[in-house]
């Protein structure tokens, strides 16, 4: 059985923006690419179309991608399931000869490209918009003429009518190759097989292990919305871009350098240590020759098979350095001892000063200088009689 890939186009073509500024994703060329990955090397791709149309440029991208498939030998078929309007009819034009059909109860509509409502556009703006519309119409008409074989004037006339017609009328006017009757009267087994073949393949985007949910989860099983699928697709592109950037960063390794005693330089990824691969070029492609190599800092490295196997520290002046270090250590120890002695002496002096101060506080006057009043040896008149010298003098006088 031939490998067939069935793709349903059940929304507008491209991404629509509503009056509130919200974007609503429809069927895009990017989604077509994803869907084409579901079956490797399909022999036939069947489009099931139920679309009101949409963006002309997106429709052209899808149409040309389908033509590219046909060029590789893939058969492209299109079935109008309910309605096929506007730019969706261009996608249907990509069907291989004899493979564009519509169900009896479906509708068809072709018209000239339109521009969204314009506000405050001047004459120059309108002419520019009209030129753009003419270019779009020319591209679409070329596909219509090529597929149907109609004269360009006839195609242009039918586009001006902007009529919705039935499948029978579309067949009569040469737009489609045939109609599909209802399944009434078809044996049950055959009908079931046909319906099974028309079931859409689930749109799957591979997820990382972290995104997988356990079997027994509390989430619902509702079918993801188109917006959710579009969001997942954008996130997938971002993840892919970040992964590519990370891979590029990993490849762009910045090598470290170490100078040798002879003035040359060796390069290595990471710090120089035992086991580090060393190279003579910044691209880290040419290994350093095996053997011993003296570094500018006096160390010596031994290299075997392009990697460091031993690092010998500098030994020149080692004994003198050790003696100098020992001398410095002894000097530091002596200074510490002197500091301890000075600290102890200072503590004793402080204690003695405290004792002296305490003794001074016990001595009258507190040991501070005081002014001594002058002594007066003159006796007051009233005390002369009681003076011993006066009494002795008086006694001698009496004798």
Tab-separated table of C-alpha atoms in Angstrom:
chain	number	residue	atom	x	y	z
A	1	UNK	CA	0.000	0.000	0.000
A	2	UNK	CA	1.323	3.412	-0.930
A	3	UNK	CA	2.383	5.631	1.939
A	4	UNK	CA	-0.103	8.490	2.178
A	5	UNK	CA	0.034	11.540	4.417
A	6	UNK	CA	-3.319	13.209	5.116
A	7	UNK	CA	-3.274	16.865	6.183
A	8	UNK	CA	-6.367	18.799	7.211
A	9	UNK	CA	-6.554	22.537	6.559
A	10	UNK	CA	-9.498	23.605	8.714
A	11	UNK	CA	-8.769	27.239	9.516
A	12	UNK	CA	-7.785	30.512	7.902
A	13	UNK	CA	-4.527	30.661	5.996
A	14	UNK	CA	-1.776	32.481	7.869
A	15	UNK	CA	-1.993	34.443	11.116
A	16	UNK	CA	-4.970	36.767	11.533
A	17	UNK	CA	-5.117	39.860	13.764
A	18	UNK	CA	-8.437	40.900	15.273
A	19	UNK	CA	-9.631	44.419	16.098
A	20	UNK	CA	-8.244	44.104	19.636
A	21	UNK	CA	-4.710	43.418	18.442
A	22	UNK	CA	-4.759	39.695	19.255
A	23	UNK	CA	-3.167	37.268	16.799
A	24	UNK	CA	-4.920	34.031	15.841
A	25	UNK	CA	-2.746	31.468	14.095
A	26	UNK	CA	-4.182	29.442	11.243
A	27	UNK	CA	-2.610	27.004	8.814
A	28	UNK	CA	0.850	28.191	7.766
A	29	UNK	CA	3.724	27.070	5.581
A	30	UNK	CA	5.618	26.295	8.782
A	31	UNK	CA	2.888	23.920	9.952
A	32	UNK	CA	2.962	22.257	6.540
A	33	UNK	CA	6.672	21.587	7.028
A	34	UNK	CA	6.021	19.981	10.414
A	35	UNK	CA	3.248	17.836	9.025
A	36	UNK	CA	5.484	16.631	6.200
A	37	UNK	CA	7.854	15.201	8.825
A	38	UNK	CA	5.223	12.816	10.195
A	39	UNK	CA	5.793	10.237	7.455
A	40	UNK	CA	9.195	9.861	5.884
A	41	UNK	CA	9.151	9.967	2.077
A	42	UNK	CA	5.379	9.741	1.506
A	43	UNK	CA	4.272	8.734	-1.963
A	44	UNK	CA	1.093	10.796	-1.771
A	45	UNK	CA	-0.004	13.841	0.234
A	46	UNK	CA	-3.759	14.388	0.546
A	47	UNK	CA	-5.065	17.817	1.613
A	48	UNK	CA	-8.533	17.995	3.196
A	49	UNK	CA	-9.582	21.627	2.837
A	50	UNK	CA	-12.237	23.491	4.825
A	51	UNK	CA	-10.920	27.053	4.843
A	52	UNK	CA	-12.278	30.586	4.315
A	53	UNK	CA	-8.932	31.755	2.914
A	54	UNK	CA	-6.621	34.300	4.468
A	55	UNK	CA	-3.187	35.753	3.798
A	56	UNK	CA	-2.161	35.806	0.120
A	57	UNK	CA	1.581	35.602	0.754
A	58	UNK	CA	1.182	32.644	3.135
A	59	UNK	CA	-1.010	30.919	0.556
A	60	UNK	CA	1.633	31.428	-2.123
A	61	UNK	CA	4.286	29.925	0.165
A	62	UNK	CA	2.149	26.820	0.781
A	63	UNK	CA	1.253	26.496	-2.918
A	64	UNK	CA	4.871	26.658	-4.068
A	65	UNK	CA	6.000	24.183	-1.383
A	66	UNK	CA	3.430	21.676	-2.650
A	67	UNK	CA	4.643	22.188	-6.216
A	68	UNK	CA	8.149	21.448	-4.963
A	69	UNK	CA	6.855	18.149	-3.570
A	70	UNK	CA	5.357	17.279	-6.929
A	71	UNK	CA	8.714	17.939	-8.575
A	72	UNK	CA	10.208	15.168	-6.393
A	73	UNK	CA	7.616	12.668	-7.606
A	74	UNK	CA	5.114	12.976	-4.747
A	75	UNK	CA	1.460	12.955	-5.794
A	76	UNK	CA	-0.495	15.852	-4.255
A	77	UNK	CA	-4.268	15.452	-3.946
A	78	UNK	CA	-6.813	17.973	-2.633
A	79	UNK	CA	-10.343	17.296	-1.380
A	80	UNK	CA	-12.704	20.175	-0.597
A	81	UNK	CA	-14.532	18.867	2.466
A	82	UNK	CA	-16.900	21.776	3.192
A	83	UNK	CA	-15.744	25.082	1.696
A	84	UNK	CA	-12.730	26.416	-0.144
A	85	UNK	CA	-12.662	30.198	-0.499
A	86	UNK	CA	-10.239	32.903	-1.556
A	87	UNK	CA	-6.531	32.031	-1.204
A	88	UNK	CA	-7.415	28.497	-0.062
A	89	UNK	CA	-8.401	27.815	-3.690
A	90	UNK	CA	-4.820	28.614	-4.703
A	91	UNK	CA	-3.581	25.870	-2.356
A	92	UNK	CA	-6.042	23.490	-4.017
A	93	UNK	CA	-4.513	24.429	-7.388
A	94	UNK	CA	-1.299	22.657	-6.282
A	95	UNK	CA	-3.000	19.262	-6.713
A	96	UNK	CA	-1.622	16.913	-9.333
A	97	UNK	CA	-3.649	16.556	-12.555
A	98	UNK	CA	-6.959	14.819	-11.869
A	99	UNK	CA	-6.449	14.955	-8.064
A	100	UNK	CA	-8.521	18.069	-7.193
A	101	UNK	CA	-11.983	17.008	-6.095
A	102	UNK	CA	-14.792	18.356	-3.933
A	103	UNK	CA	-17.573	16.710	-2.022
A	104	UNK	CA	-21.035	17.176	-3.491
A	105	UNK	CA	-22.138	19.251	-0.506
A	106	UNK	CA	-19.181	21.638	-0.552
A	107	UNK	CA	-18.728	25.243	-1.725
A	108	UNK	CA	-16.188	27.103	-3.842
A	109	UNK	CA	-15.354	30.809	-4.173
A	110	UNK	CA	-12.685	32.765	-6.041
A	111	UNK	CA	-12.279	36.544	-5.987
A	112	UNK	CA	-9.772	39.341	-6.437
A	113	UNK	CA	-7.316	39.977	-3.607
A	114	UNK	CA	-8.559	42.462	-1.033
A	115	UNK	CA	-6.953	44.968	1.298
A	116	UNK	CA	-8.120	45.447	4.904
A	117	UNK	CA	-10.105	48.560	5.767
A	118	UNK	CA	-8.106	51.763	5.305
A	119	UNK	CA	-8.397	54.870	7.447
A	120	UNK	CA	-7.288	58.338	6.329
A	121	UNK	CA	-5.410	57.111	3.232
A	122	UNK	CA	-4.525	59.708	0.625
A	123	UNK	CA	-4.465	59.199	-3.142
A	124	UNK	CA	-0.806	58.179	-3.157
A	125	UNK	CA	-1.474	55.569	-0.474
A	126	UNK	CA	-4.414	54.171	-2.420
A	127	UNK	CA	-2.396	53.929	-5.635
A	128	UNK	CA	0.390	52.140	-3.799
A	129	UNK	CA	-2.095	49.704	-2.248
A	130	UNK	CA	-3.710	49.133	-5.637
A	131	UNK	CA	-0.335	48.332	-7.191
A	132	UNK	CA	0.335	45.806	-4.431
A	133	UNK	CA	-3.062	44.189	-5.011
A	134	UNK	CA	-2.400	43.995	-8.746
A	135	UNK	CA	0.888	42.198	-8.095
A	136	UNK	CA	-0.820	39.691	-5.781
A	137	UNK	CA	-3.609	39.129	-8.292
A	138	UNK	CA	-1.086	38.534	-11.063
A	139	UNK	CA	0.681	35.825	-9.047
A	140	UNK	CA	-2.601	34.097	-8.153
A	141	UNK	CA	-3.997	34.331	-11.678
A	142	UNK	CA	-0.863	32.695	-13.081
A	143	UNK	CA	-1.562	29.641	-10.916
A	144	UNK	CA	-5.252	29.569	-11.899
A	145	UNK	CA	-4.449	29.765	-15.615
A	146	UNK	CA	-1.731	27.099	-15.348
A	147	UNK	CA	-3.959	24.627	-13.459
A	148	UNK	CA	-7.294	25.115	-15.243
A	149	UNK	CA	-6.128	26.014	-18.732
A	150	UNK	CA	-8.605	28.912	-18.781
A	151	UNK	CA	-7.742	32.117	-20.657
A	152	UNK	CA	-6.503	34.906	-18.386
A	153	UNK	CA	-9.432	37.159	-19.342
A	154	UNK	CA	-11.935	34.469	-18.315
A	155	UNK	CA	-10.202	33.955	-14.989
A	156	UNK	CA	-10.190	37.697	-14.300
A	157	UNK	CA	-13.891	37.951	-15.162
A	158	UNK	CA	-14.835	35.145	-12.761
A	159	UNK	CA	-12.741	36.663	-9.979
A	160	UNK	CA	-14.621	39.967	-10.346
A	161	UNK	CA	-17.939	38.171	-9.697
A	162	UNK	CA	-16.846	37.079	-6.189
A	163	UNK	CA	-19.527	34.355	-6.101
A	164	UNK	CA	-19.895	31.344	-3.840
A	165	UNK	CA	-20.742	28.386	-6.067
A	166	UNK	CA	-21.516	24.702	-5.512
A	167	UNK	CA	-19.201	21.802	-6.228
A	168	UNK	CA	-21.168	20.979	-9.379
A	169	UNK	CA	-20.778	24.543	-10.640
A	170	UNK	CA	-17.067	24.522	-9.813
A	171	UNK	CA	-16.729	21.313	-11.825
A	172	UNK	CA	-18.714	22.764	-14.730
A	173	UNK	CA	-16.540	25.900	-14.788
A	174	UNK	CA	-13.360	23.827	-14.831
A	175	UNK	CA	-12.052	24.741	-11.394
A	176	UNK	CA	-11.974	21.175	-10.041
A	177	UNK	CA	-11.439	17.725	-11.559
A	178	UNK	CA	-14.432	15.951	-10.068
A	179	UNK	CA	-16.863	15.544	-7.190
A	180	UNK	CA	-17.092	12.924	-4.465
A	181	UNK	CA	-20.541	11.472	-3.715
A	182	UNK	CA	-21.808	10.808	-0.210
A	183	UNK	CA	-20.895	7.473	1.321
A	184	UNK	CA	-24.516	6.255	1.336
A	185	UNK	CA	-24.774	2.846	-0.279
A	186	UNK	CA	-21.109	1.999	0.228
A	187	UNK	CA	-20.591	-1.319	2.051
A	188	UNK	CA	-19.901	-0.828	5.770
A	189	UNK	CA	-16.399	-2.320	5.692
A	190	UNK	CA	-15.330	-0.185	2.757
A	191	UNK	CA	-16.894	2.928	4.273
A	192	UNK	CA	-15.152	2.319	7.583
A	193	UNK	CA	-11.809	1.830	5.864
A	194	UNK	CA	-12.297	5.033	3.874
A	195	UNK	CA	-13.195	7.059	6.960
A	196	UNK	CA	-10.220	5.615	8.832
A	197	UNK	CA	-7.946	6.723	5.997
A	198	UNK	CA	-9.278	10.276	6.245
A	199	UNK	CA	-8.608	10.668	9.956
A	200	UNK	CA	-6.046	13.412	10.561
A	201	UNK	CA	-2.689	12.456	11.901
A	202	UNK	CA	-2.141	13.996	15.342
A	203	UNK	CA	0.149	17.007	15.256
A	204	UNK	CA	3.111	16.008	17.395
A	205	UNK	CA	6.090	18.083	18.378
A	206	UNK	CA	8.786	16.027	20.126
A	207	UNK	CA	9.194	17.024	23.752
A	208	UNK	CA	12.178	16.740	26.001
A	209	UNK	CA	12.189	14.300	28.887
A	210	UNK	CA	11.516	17.137	31.335
A	211	UNK	CA	8.302	18.057	29.533
A	212	UNK	CA	6.804	14.555	29.521
A	213	UNK	CA	4.006	14.031	32.012
A	214	UNK	CA	3.537	10.812	33.996
A	215	UNK	CA	0.762	8.475	32.924
A	216	UNK	CA	-1.264	9.075	36.080
A	217	UNK	CA	-1.529	12.839	36.052
A	218	UNK	CA	-4.243	15.253	37.051
A	219	UNK	CA	-4.277	17.187	33.785
A	220	UNK	CA	-7.246	16.939	31.480
A	221	UNK	CA	-7.113	15.325	28.064
A	222	UNK	CA	-8.593	18.158	26.048
A	223	UNK	CA	-7.283	18.636	22.533
A	224	UNK	CA	-4.767	21.511	22.499
A	225	UNK	CA	-5.977	24.683	20.839
A	226	UNK	CA	-4.372	26.072	17.719
A	227	UNK	CA	-2.900	28.868	19.794
A	228	UNK	CA	-1.317	26.319	22.146
A	229	UNK	CA	0.169	24.454	19.196
A	230	UNK	CA	1.455	27.692	17.699
A	231	UNK	CA	2.990	28.693	21.031
A	232	UNK	CA	4.676	25.297	21.353
A	233	UNK	CA	6.028	25.658	17.852
A	234	UNK	CA	7.540	29.073	18.604
A	235	UNK	CA	9.088	27.750	21.829
A	236	UNK	CA	10.546	24.835	19.878
A	237	UNK	CA	12.170	27.251	17.439
A	238	UNK	CA	13.582	29.295	20.337
A	239	UNK	CA	14.954	26.140	22.007
A	240	UNK	CA	16.516	25.045	18.734
A	241	UNK	CA	18.122	28.460	18.228
A	242	UNK	CA	19.456	28.537	21.796
A	243	UNK	CA	20.802	25.010	21.398
A	244	UNK	CA	22.565	25.968	18.188
A	245	UNK	CA	24.016	29.064	19.873
A	246	UNK	CA	25.209	27.002	22.847
A	247	UNK	CA	26.817	24.502	20.488
A	248	UNK	CA	28.501	27.352	18.631
A	249	UNK	CA	29.762	28.804	21.921
A	250	UNK	CA	31.156	25.387	22.885
A	251	UNK	CA	32.998	25.204	19.590
A	252	UNK	CA	34.464	28.692	20.007
A	253	UNK	CA	36.865	27.745	22.808
A	254	UNK	CA	39.115	30.560	24.042
A	255	UNK	CA	42.520	28.968	24.681
A	256	UNK	CA	44.689	29.926	27.661
A	257	UNK	CA	48.387	30.569	27.100
A	258	UNK	CA	51.609	29.811	28.977
A	259	UNK	CA	55.015	31.222	28.025
A	260	UNK	CA	58.066	28.962	27.686
A	261	UNK	CA	61.601	29.860	28.699
A	262	UNK	CA	62.668	30.128	25.037
A	263	UNK	CA	60.034	32.810	24.364
A	264	UNK	CA	57.510	30.608	22.567
A	265	UNK	CA	53.944	30.037	23.754
A	266	UNK	CA	51.864	26.932	24.371
A	267	UNK	CA	48.048	26.897	24.336
A	268	UNK	CA	45.639	24.836	26.413
A	269	UNK	CA	41.928	24.650	27.257
A	270	UNK	CA	41.648	25.300	30.984
A	271	UNK	CA	44.300	25.633	33.681
A	272	UNK	CA	47.678	24.012	33.099
A	273	UNK	CA	47.745	20.825	35.160
A	274	UNK	CA	48.603	17.153	34.867
A	275	UNK	CA	46.395	15.696	32.155
A	276	UNK	CA	45.858	19.002	30.317
A	277	UNK	CA	46.317	18.781	26.547
A	278	UNK	CA	48.783	21.379	25.269
A	279	UNK	CA	49.147	22.735	21.746
A	280	UNK	CA	51.442	24.989	19.767
A	281	UNK	CA	48.589	26.883	18.051
A	282	UNK	CA	45.606	28.895	19.281
A	283	UNK	CA	43.192	26.664	17.360
A	284	UNK	CA	44.276	23.762	19.626
A	285	UNK	CA	45.058	21.516	16.677
A	286	UNK	CA	48.840	20.886	16.775
A	287	UNK	CA	49.990	19.078	19.969
A	288	UNK	CA	53.185	20.095	21.743
A	289	UNK	CA	56.087	17.729	21.069
A	290	UNK	CA	56.711	15.047	23.680
A	291	UNK	CA	59.479	15.698	26.183
A	292	UNK	CA	60.387	18.257	28.844
A	293	UNK	CA	59.666	21.940	28.357
A	294	UNK	CA	60.826	24.680	30.744
A	295	UNK	CA	58.322	27.424	31.485
A	296	UNK	CA	59.188	31.086	31.898
A	297	UNK	CA	58.386	30.901	35.629
A	298	UNK	CA	61.043	28.234	36.181
A	299	UNK	CA	58.741	25.228	36.286
A	300	UNK	CA	59.214	22.285	33.937
A	301	UNK	CA	56.443	20.269	32.311
A	302	UNK	CA	56.747	16.807	30.837
A	303	UNK	CA	54.551	16.127	27.803
A	304	UNK	CA	53.593	12.712	26.455
A	305	UNK	CA	51.151	12.157	23.596
A	306	UNK	CA	50.198	15.827	23.624
A	307	UNK	CA	49.217	15.983	27.319
A	308	UNK	CA	51.024	17.096	30.477
A	309	UNK	CA	52.159	14.102	32.539
A	310	UNK	CA	54.277	15.895	35.165
A	311	UNK	CA	54.908	19.418	36.443
A	312	UNK	CA	58.184	20.050	38.305
A	313	UNK	CA	58.417	23.167	40.434
A	314	UNK	CA	61.411	25.509	40.129
A	315	UNK	CA	64.419	24.356	42.290
A	316	UNK	CA	67.016	27.069	41.571
A	317	UNK	CA	67.897	28.907	44.784
A	318	UNK	CA	65.669	26.647	46.767
A	319	UNK	CA	68.019	26.241	49.784
A	320	UNK	CA	68.676	29.985	50.007
A	321	UNK	CA	64.999	30.641	49.829
A	322	UNK	CA	64.304	28.130	52.594
A	323	UNK	CA	67.000	29.691	54.801
A	324	UNK	CA	65.621	33.155	54.155
A	325	UNK	CA	62.150	31.986	55.050
A	326	UNK	CA	63.444	30.365	58.248
A	327	UNK	CA	65.264	33.589	59.177
A	328	UNK	CA	62.125	35.602	58.608
A	329	UNK	CA	60.116	33.164	60.698
A	330	UNK	CA	62.629	33.527	63.584
A	331	UNK	CA	62.524	37.307	63.249
A	332	UNK	CA	58.744	37.231	63.428
A	333	UNK	CA	58.913	34.988	66.530
A	334	UNK	CA	61.386	37.387	68.236
A	335	UNK	CA	59.171	40.367	67.473
A	336	UNK	CA	56.169	38.531	68.890
A	337	UNK	CA	58.142	37.802	72.109
A	338	UNK	CA	59.196	41.452	72.416
A	339	UNK	CA	55.625	42.528	71.882
A	340	UNK	CA	54.417	40.191	74.611
A	341	UNK	CA	57.109	41.499	77.045
A	342	UNK	CA	56.234	45.113	76.262
A	343	UNK	CA	52.570	44.365	76.744
A	344	UNK	CA	53.237	42.762	80.144
A	345	UNK	CA	55.424	45.724	81.250
A	346	UNK	CA	52.767	48.172	80.176
A	347	UNK	CA	50.212	46.259	82.220
A	348	UNK	CA	52.449	46.443	85.328
A	349	UNK	CA	53.012	50.183	84.881
A	350	UNK	CA	49.304	50.707	84.553
A	351	UNK	CA	48.722	48.727	87.772
A	352	UNK	CA	51.369	50.760	89.698
A	353	UNK	CA	49.869	54.009	88.505
A	354	UNK	CA	46.513	52.855	89.789
A	355	UNK	CA	48.022	52.005	93.232
A	356	UNK	CA	49.765	55.394	93.492
A	357	UNK	CA	46.580	57.151	92.649
A	358	UNK	CA	44.731	55.199	95.320
A	359	UNK	CA	47.357	56.153	97.977
A	360	UNK	CA	47.160	59.786	97.042
A	361	UNK	CA	43.445	59.696	97.594
A	362	UNK	CA	44.031	58.459	101.203
A	363	UNK	CA	46.478	61.327	102.137
A	364	UNK	CA	44.799	64.576	103.344
A	365	UNK	CA	44.687	66.960	100.521
A	366	UNK	CA	44.791	64.181	98.096
A	367	UNK	CA	48.441	64.880	97.432
A	368	UNK	CA	47.532	68.029	95.622
A	369	UNK	CA	49.175	71.392	96.126
A	370	UNK	CA	47.393	73.620	98.674
A	371	UNK	CA	48.013	77.216	99.743
A	372	UNK	CA	49.353	77.389	103.407
A	373	UNK	CA	48.264	80.516	105.203
A	374	UNK	CA	51.126	82.542	106.857
A	375	UNK	CA	51.782	81.725	110.528
A	376	UNK	CA	51.118	84.491	113.050
A	377	UNK	CA	53.107	84.113	116.294
A	378	UNK	CA	51.684	87.268	117.844
A	379	UNK	CA	49.429	86.356	120.706
A	380	UNK	CA	46.216	88.062	121.178
A	381	UNK	CA	46.138	90.512	124.111
A	382	UNK	CA	43.749	88.472	126.099
A	383	UNK	CA	46.041	85.425	126.065
A	384	UNK	CA	49.342	87.112	127.125
A	385	UNK	CA	48.711	86.480	130.819
A	386	UNK	CA	48.405	82.812	130.326
A	387	UNK	CA	51.642	82.579	128.362
A	388	UNK	CA	54.358	80.609	130.301
A	389	UNK	CA	57.094	82.966	129.232
A	390	UNK	CA	55.141	85.901	130.535
A	391	UNK	CA	54.531	84.144	133.882
A	392	UNK	CA	58.282	83.334	134.297
A	393	UNK	CA	59.251	86.896	133.520
A	394	UNK	CA	56.836	88.255	136.024
A	395	UNK	CA	58.230	85.890	138.698
A	396	UNK	CA	61.800	87.114	138.144
A	397	UNK	CA	60.673	90.673	138.383
A	398	UNK	CA	59.215	90.056	141.818
A	399	UNK	CA	62.421	88.668	143.173
